[in-house]
Coordinates of C-alpha atoms and ligand atoms in Angstrom, one line a residue:
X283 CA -10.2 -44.8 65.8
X284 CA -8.9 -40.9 65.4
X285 CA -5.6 -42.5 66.1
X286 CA -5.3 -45.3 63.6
X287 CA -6.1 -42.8 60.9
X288 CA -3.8 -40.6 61.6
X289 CA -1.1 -43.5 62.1
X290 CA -2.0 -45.0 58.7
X291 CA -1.8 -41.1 57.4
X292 CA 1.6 -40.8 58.9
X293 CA 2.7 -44.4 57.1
X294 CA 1.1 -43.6 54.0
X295 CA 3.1 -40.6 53.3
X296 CA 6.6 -42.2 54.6
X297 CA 6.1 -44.6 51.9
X298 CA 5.2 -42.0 49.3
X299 CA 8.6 -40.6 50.6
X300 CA 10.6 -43.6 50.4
X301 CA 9.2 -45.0 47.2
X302 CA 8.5 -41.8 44.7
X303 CA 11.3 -41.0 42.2
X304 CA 10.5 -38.7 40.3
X305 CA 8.5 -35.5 42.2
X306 CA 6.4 -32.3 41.3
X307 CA 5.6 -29.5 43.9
X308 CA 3.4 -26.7 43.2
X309 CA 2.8 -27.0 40.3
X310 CA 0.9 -24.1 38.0
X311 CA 0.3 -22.8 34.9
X312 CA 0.4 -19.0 34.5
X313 CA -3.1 -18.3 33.4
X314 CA -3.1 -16.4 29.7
X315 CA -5.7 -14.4 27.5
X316 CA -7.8 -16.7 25.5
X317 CA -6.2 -16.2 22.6
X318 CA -2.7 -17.2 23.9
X319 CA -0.6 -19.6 21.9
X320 CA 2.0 -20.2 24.4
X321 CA 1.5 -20.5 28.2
X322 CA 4.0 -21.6 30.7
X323 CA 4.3 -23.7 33.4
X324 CA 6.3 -24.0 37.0
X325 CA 7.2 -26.1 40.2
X326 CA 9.9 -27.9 41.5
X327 CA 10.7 -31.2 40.1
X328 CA 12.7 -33.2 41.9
X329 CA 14.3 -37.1 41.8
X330 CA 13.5 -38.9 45.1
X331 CA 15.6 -42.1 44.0
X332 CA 19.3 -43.3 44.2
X333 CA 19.5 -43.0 40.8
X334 CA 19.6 -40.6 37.6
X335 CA 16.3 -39.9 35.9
X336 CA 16.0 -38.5 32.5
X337 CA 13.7 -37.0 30.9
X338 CA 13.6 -37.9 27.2
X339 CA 10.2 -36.2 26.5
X340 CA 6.8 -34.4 27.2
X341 CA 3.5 -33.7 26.4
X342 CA -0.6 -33.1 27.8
X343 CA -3.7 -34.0 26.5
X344 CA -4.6 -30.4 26.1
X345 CA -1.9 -28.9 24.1
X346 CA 0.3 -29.9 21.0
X347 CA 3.4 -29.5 22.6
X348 CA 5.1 -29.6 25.6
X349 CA 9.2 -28.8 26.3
X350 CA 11.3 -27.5 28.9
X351 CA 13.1 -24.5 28.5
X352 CA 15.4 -22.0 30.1
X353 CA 15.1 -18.2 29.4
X354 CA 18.8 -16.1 29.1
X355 CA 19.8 -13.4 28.5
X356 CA 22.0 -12.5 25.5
X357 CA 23.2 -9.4 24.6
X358 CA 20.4 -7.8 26.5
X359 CA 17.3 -9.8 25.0
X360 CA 15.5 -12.5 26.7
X361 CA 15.8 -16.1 24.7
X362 CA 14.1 -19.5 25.5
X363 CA 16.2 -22.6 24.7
X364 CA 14.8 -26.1 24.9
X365 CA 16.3 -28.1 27.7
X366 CA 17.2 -31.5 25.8
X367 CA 19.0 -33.7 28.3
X368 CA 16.8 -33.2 31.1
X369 CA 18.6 -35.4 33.3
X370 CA 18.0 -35.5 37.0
X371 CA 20.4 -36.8 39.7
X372 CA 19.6 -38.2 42.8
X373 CA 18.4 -35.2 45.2
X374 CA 18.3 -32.7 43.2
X375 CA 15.4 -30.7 42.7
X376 CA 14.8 -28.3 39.5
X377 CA 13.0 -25.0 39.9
X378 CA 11.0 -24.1 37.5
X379 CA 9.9 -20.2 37.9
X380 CA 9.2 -17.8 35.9
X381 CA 12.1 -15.5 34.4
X382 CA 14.2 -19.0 34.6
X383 CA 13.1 -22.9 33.6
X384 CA 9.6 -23.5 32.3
X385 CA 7.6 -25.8 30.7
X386 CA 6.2 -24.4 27.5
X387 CA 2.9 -25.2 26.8
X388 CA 2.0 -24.8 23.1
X389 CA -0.5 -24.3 21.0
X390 CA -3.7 -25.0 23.0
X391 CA -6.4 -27.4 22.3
X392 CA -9.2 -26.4 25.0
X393 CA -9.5 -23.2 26.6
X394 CA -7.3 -23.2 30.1
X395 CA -9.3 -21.4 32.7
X396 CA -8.4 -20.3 35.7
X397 CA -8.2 -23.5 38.3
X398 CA -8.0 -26.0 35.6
X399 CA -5.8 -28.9 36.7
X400 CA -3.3 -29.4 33.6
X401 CA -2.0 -32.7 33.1
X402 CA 1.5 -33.3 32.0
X403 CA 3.0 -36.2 31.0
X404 CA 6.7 -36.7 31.7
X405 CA 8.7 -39.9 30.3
X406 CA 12.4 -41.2 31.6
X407 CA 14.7 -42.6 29.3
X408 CA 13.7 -46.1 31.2
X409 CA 10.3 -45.9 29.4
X410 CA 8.6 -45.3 32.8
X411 CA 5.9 -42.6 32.6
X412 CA 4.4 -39.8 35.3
X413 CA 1.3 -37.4 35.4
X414 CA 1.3 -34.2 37.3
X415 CA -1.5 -31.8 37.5
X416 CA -0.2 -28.2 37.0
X417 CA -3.1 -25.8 38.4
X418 CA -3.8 -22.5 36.4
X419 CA -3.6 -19.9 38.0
X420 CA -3.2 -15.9 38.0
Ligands
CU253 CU1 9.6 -21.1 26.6

């Protein structure tokens, strides 16, 4: 019995492999005072199929806004600029950390707490649509 669990396990998560498109790893949001307007949020999204996803727009059921940006550095200040062709080909995996990519959470509508999952909704050009819980966390 042990076994055939574990074999169904093992052929559950090959599928998972072989069918998901796009992915999200480790996925947190960087918990924030109370009073915080903005948070952010990080993991490594990635496109598991042959073809080109992209991302045409954003958004959770606990904030206003959601966008992905990328933080540079101009003339020795930091600057976020919205990522608008979010366009993923096949393989590659984005990184979202902090000091680099982020999704920017805005304007709160609940209070995030510490080990809240945070769904965010993510929507391909091909109208297809994906949740992934972003854990807050310090
Ligand atoms: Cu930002």
């Amino acid at each position: 019995m042990r076994f055939l669990i574990l074999a169904l396990l093992i052929f559950t998560s090959f599928s998972a492999v072989s069918e998901g498109q796009l992915v999200l790893e480790n996925g947190w949001v960087r918990a924030a005072p109370p009073m915080a307007k903005n948070l952010a949020g990080y993991g490594e999204l990635g496109n598991n199929s042959s073809q080109s996803i992209s991302i045409v727009s954003m958004s959770s059921p606990f904030f206003k806004k959601v966008e992905a940006h990328k933080t540079s550095f101009v003339g020795g200040m930091m600057k976020m600029q919205q990522i608008t062709n979010m366009q993923l080909k096949p393989g590659v995996i984005f990184k979202f950390a902090p000091g680099g990519m982020h999704f920017m959470l805005m304007k709160p509508n609940r209070a995030i707490t510490e080990n809240l999952e945070v769904p965010i909704h993510l929507t391909t050009e091909l109208g297809e649509k994906y949740t992934f819980y972003f854990v807050v966390k310090k």
